[in-house]
Coordinates of N, CA, C and O in Angstrom, one line a residue:
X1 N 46.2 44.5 -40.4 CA 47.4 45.2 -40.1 C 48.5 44.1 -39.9 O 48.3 43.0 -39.4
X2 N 50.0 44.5 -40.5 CA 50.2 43.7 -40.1 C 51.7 44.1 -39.6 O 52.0 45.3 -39.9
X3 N 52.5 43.4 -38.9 CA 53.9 43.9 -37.7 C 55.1 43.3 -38.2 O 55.0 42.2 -38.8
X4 N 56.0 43.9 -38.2 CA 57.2 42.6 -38.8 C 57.8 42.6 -37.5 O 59.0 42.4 -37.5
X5 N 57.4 42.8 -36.6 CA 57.8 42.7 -35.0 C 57.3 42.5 -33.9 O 56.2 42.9 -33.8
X6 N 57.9 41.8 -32.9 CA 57.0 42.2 -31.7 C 57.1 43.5 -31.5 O 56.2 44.2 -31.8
X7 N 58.0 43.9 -31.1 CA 57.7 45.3 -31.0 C 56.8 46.2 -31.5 O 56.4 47.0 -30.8
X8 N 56.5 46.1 -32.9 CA 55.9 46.6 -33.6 C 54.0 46.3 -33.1 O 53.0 47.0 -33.1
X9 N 54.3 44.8 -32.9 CA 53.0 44.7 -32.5 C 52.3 45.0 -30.8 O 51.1 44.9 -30.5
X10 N 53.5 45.3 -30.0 CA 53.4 45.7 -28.6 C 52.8 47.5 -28.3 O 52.2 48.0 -27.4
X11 N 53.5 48.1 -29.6 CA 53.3 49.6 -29.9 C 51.9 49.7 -30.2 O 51.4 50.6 -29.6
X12 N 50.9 48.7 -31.1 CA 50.2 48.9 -31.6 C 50.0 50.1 -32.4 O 48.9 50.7 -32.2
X13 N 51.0 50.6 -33.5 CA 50.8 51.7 -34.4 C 50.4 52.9 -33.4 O 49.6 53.6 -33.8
X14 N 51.1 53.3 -31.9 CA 51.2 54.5 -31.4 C 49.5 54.5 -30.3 O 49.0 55.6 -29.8
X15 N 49.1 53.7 -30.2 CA 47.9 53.2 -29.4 C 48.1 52.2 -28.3 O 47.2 51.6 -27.8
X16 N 49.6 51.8 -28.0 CA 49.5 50.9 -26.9 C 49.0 51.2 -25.8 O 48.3 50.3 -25.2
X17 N 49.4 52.6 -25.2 CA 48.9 53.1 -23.9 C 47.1 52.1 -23.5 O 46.8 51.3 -22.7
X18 N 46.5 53.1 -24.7 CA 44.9 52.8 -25.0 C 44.6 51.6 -24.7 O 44.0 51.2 -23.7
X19 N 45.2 50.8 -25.8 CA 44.7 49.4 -26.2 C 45.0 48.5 -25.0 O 44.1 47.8 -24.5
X20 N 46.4 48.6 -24.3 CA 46.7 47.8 -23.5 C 46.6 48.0 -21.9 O 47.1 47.4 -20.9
X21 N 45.7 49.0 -22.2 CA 45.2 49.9 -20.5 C 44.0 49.3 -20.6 O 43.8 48.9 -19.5
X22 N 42.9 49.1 -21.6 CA 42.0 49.3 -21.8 C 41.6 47.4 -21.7 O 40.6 46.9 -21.2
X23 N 42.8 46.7 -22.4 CA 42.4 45.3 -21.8 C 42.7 44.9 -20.6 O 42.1 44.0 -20.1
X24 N 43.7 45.6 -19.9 CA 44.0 45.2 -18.3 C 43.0 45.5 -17.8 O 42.6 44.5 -17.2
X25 N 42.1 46.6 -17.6 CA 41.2 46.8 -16.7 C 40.1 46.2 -17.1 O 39.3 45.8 -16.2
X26 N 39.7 45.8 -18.7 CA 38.6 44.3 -18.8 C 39.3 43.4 -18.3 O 38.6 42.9 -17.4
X27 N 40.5 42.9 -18.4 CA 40.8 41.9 -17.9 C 40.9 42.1 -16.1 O 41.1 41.0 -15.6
X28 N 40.9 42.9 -15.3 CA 41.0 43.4 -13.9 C 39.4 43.0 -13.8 O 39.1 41.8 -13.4
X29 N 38.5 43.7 -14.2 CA 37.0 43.9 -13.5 C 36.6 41.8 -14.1 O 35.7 41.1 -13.7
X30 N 37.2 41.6 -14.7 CA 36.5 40.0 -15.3 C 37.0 39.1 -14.1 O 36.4 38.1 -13.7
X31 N 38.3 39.6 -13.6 CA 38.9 38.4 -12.4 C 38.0 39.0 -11.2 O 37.2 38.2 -10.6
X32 N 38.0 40.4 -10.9 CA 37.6 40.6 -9.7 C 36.1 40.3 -9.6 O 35.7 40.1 -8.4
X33 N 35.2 40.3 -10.9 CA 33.9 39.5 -10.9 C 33.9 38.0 -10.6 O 33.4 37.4 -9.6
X34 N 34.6 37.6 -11.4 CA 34.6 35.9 -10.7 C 34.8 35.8 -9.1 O 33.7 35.5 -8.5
X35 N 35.6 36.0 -8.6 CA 35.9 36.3 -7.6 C 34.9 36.4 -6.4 O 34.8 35.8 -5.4
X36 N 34.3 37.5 -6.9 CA 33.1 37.8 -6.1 C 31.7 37.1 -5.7 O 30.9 36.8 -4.8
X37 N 32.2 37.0 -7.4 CA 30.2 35.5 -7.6 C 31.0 34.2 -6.7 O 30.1 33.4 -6.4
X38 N 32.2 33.9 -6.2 CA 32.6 32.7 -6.2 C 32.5 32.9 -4.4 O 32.1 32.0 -3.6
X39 N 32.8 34.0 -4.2 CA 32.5 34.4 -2.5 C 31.3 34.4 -2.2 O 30.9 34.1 -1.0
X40 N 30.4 34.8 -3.2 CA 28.6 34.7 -2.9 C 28.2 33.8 -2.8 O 27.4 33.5 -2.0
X41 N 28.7 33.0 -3.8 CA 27.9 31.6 -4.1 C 28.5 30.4 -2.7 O 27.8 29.6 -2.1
X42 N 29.7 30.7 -2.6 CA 29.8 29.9 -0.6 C 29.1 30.3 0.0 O 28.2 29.6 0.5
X43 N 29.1 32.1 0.4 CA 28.3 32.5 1.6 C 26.7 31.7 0.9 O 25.9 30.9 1.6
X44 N 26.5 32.0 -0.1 CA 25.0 31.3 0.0 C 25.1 30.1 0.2 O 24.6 30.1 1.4
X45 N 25.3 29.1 0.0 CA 25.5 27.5 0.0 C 25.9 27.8 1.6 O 24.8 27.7 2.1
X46 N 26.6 28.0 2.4 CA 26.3 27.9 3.6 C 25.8 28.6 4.2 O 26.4 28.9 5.2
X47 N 24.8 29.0 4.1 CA 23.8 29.6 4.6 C 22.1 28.6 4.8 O 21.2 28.6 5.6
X48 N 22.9 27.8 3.0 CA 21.4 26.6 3.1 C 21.1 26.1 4.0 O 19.9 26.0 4.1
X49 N 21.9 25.4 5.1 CA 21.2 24.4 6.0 C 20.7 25.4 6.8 O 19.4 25.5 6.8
X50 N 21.5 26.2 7.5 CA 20.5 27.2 8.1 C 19.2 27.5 7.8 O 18.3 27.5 8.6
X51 N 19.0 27.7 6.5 CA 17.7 28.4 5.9 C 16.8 27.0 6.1 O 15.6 27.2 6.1
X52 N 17.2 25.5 6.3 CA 16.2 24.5 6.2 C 16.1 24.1 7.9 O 15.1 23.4 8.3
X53 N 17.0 24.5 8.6 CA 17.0 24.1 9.5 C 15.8 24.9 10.4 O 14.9 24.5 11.0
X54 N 16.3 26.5 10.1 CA 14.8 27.2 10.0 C 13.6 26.9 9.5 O 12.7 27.8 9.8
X55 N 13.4 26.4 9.1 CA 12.5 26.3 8.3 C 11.5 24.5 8.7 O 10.3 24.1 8.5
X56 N 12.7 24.1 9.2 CA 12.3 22.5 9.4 C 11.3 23.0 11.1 O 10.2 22.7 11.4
X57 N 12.3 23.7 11.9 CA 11.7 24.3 13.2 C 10.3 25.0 13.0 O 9.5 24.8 13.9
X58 N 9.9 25.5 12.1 CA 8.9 26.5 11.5 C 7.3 25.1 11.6 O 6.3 24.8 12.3
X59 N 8.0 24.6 10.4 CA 7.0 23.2 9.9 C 6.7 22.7 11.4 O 5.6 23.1 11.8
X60 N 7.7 22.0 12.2 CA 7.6 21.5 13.3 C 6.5 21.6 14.4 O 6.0 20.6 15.1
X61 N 6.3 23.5 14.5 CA 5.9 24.1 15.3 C 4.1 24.9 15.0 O 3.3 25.7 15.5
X62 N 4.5 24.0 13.6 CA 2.8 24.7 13.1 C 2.1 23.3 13.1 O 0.9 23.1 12.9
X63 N 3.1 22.4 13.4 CA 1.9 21.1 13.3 C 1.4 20.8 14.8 O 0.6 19.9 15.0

């Protein structure tokens, strides 16, 4: 396809609504995924010492 415009190519041949609704919300759920894995992966990582520090008490207490 081809546009002799931006415009032309912002319309997308009468499909803009679709097209450009339809990449915002992939592009919406792709940021708010990152986002999320990036909040989990702290809460996990600090969580680690705890989990060894338990764990170090555990060993400790069985010897």
């Amino acid at each position: 396809m081809k546009w002799n415009s931006a415009a032309e190519f912002f319309a997308m041949g009468g499909y803009a609504p679709y097209v450009w609704g339809s990449l915002s919300v992939t592009l919406i759920a792709l940021v708010v995924e990152v986002a999320l894995l990036s909040r989990r992966r702290k809460r996990s990582i600090s969580k680690l010492p705890e989990k060894s520090d338990f764990e170090r008490k555990n060993n400790e207490s069985s010897t």
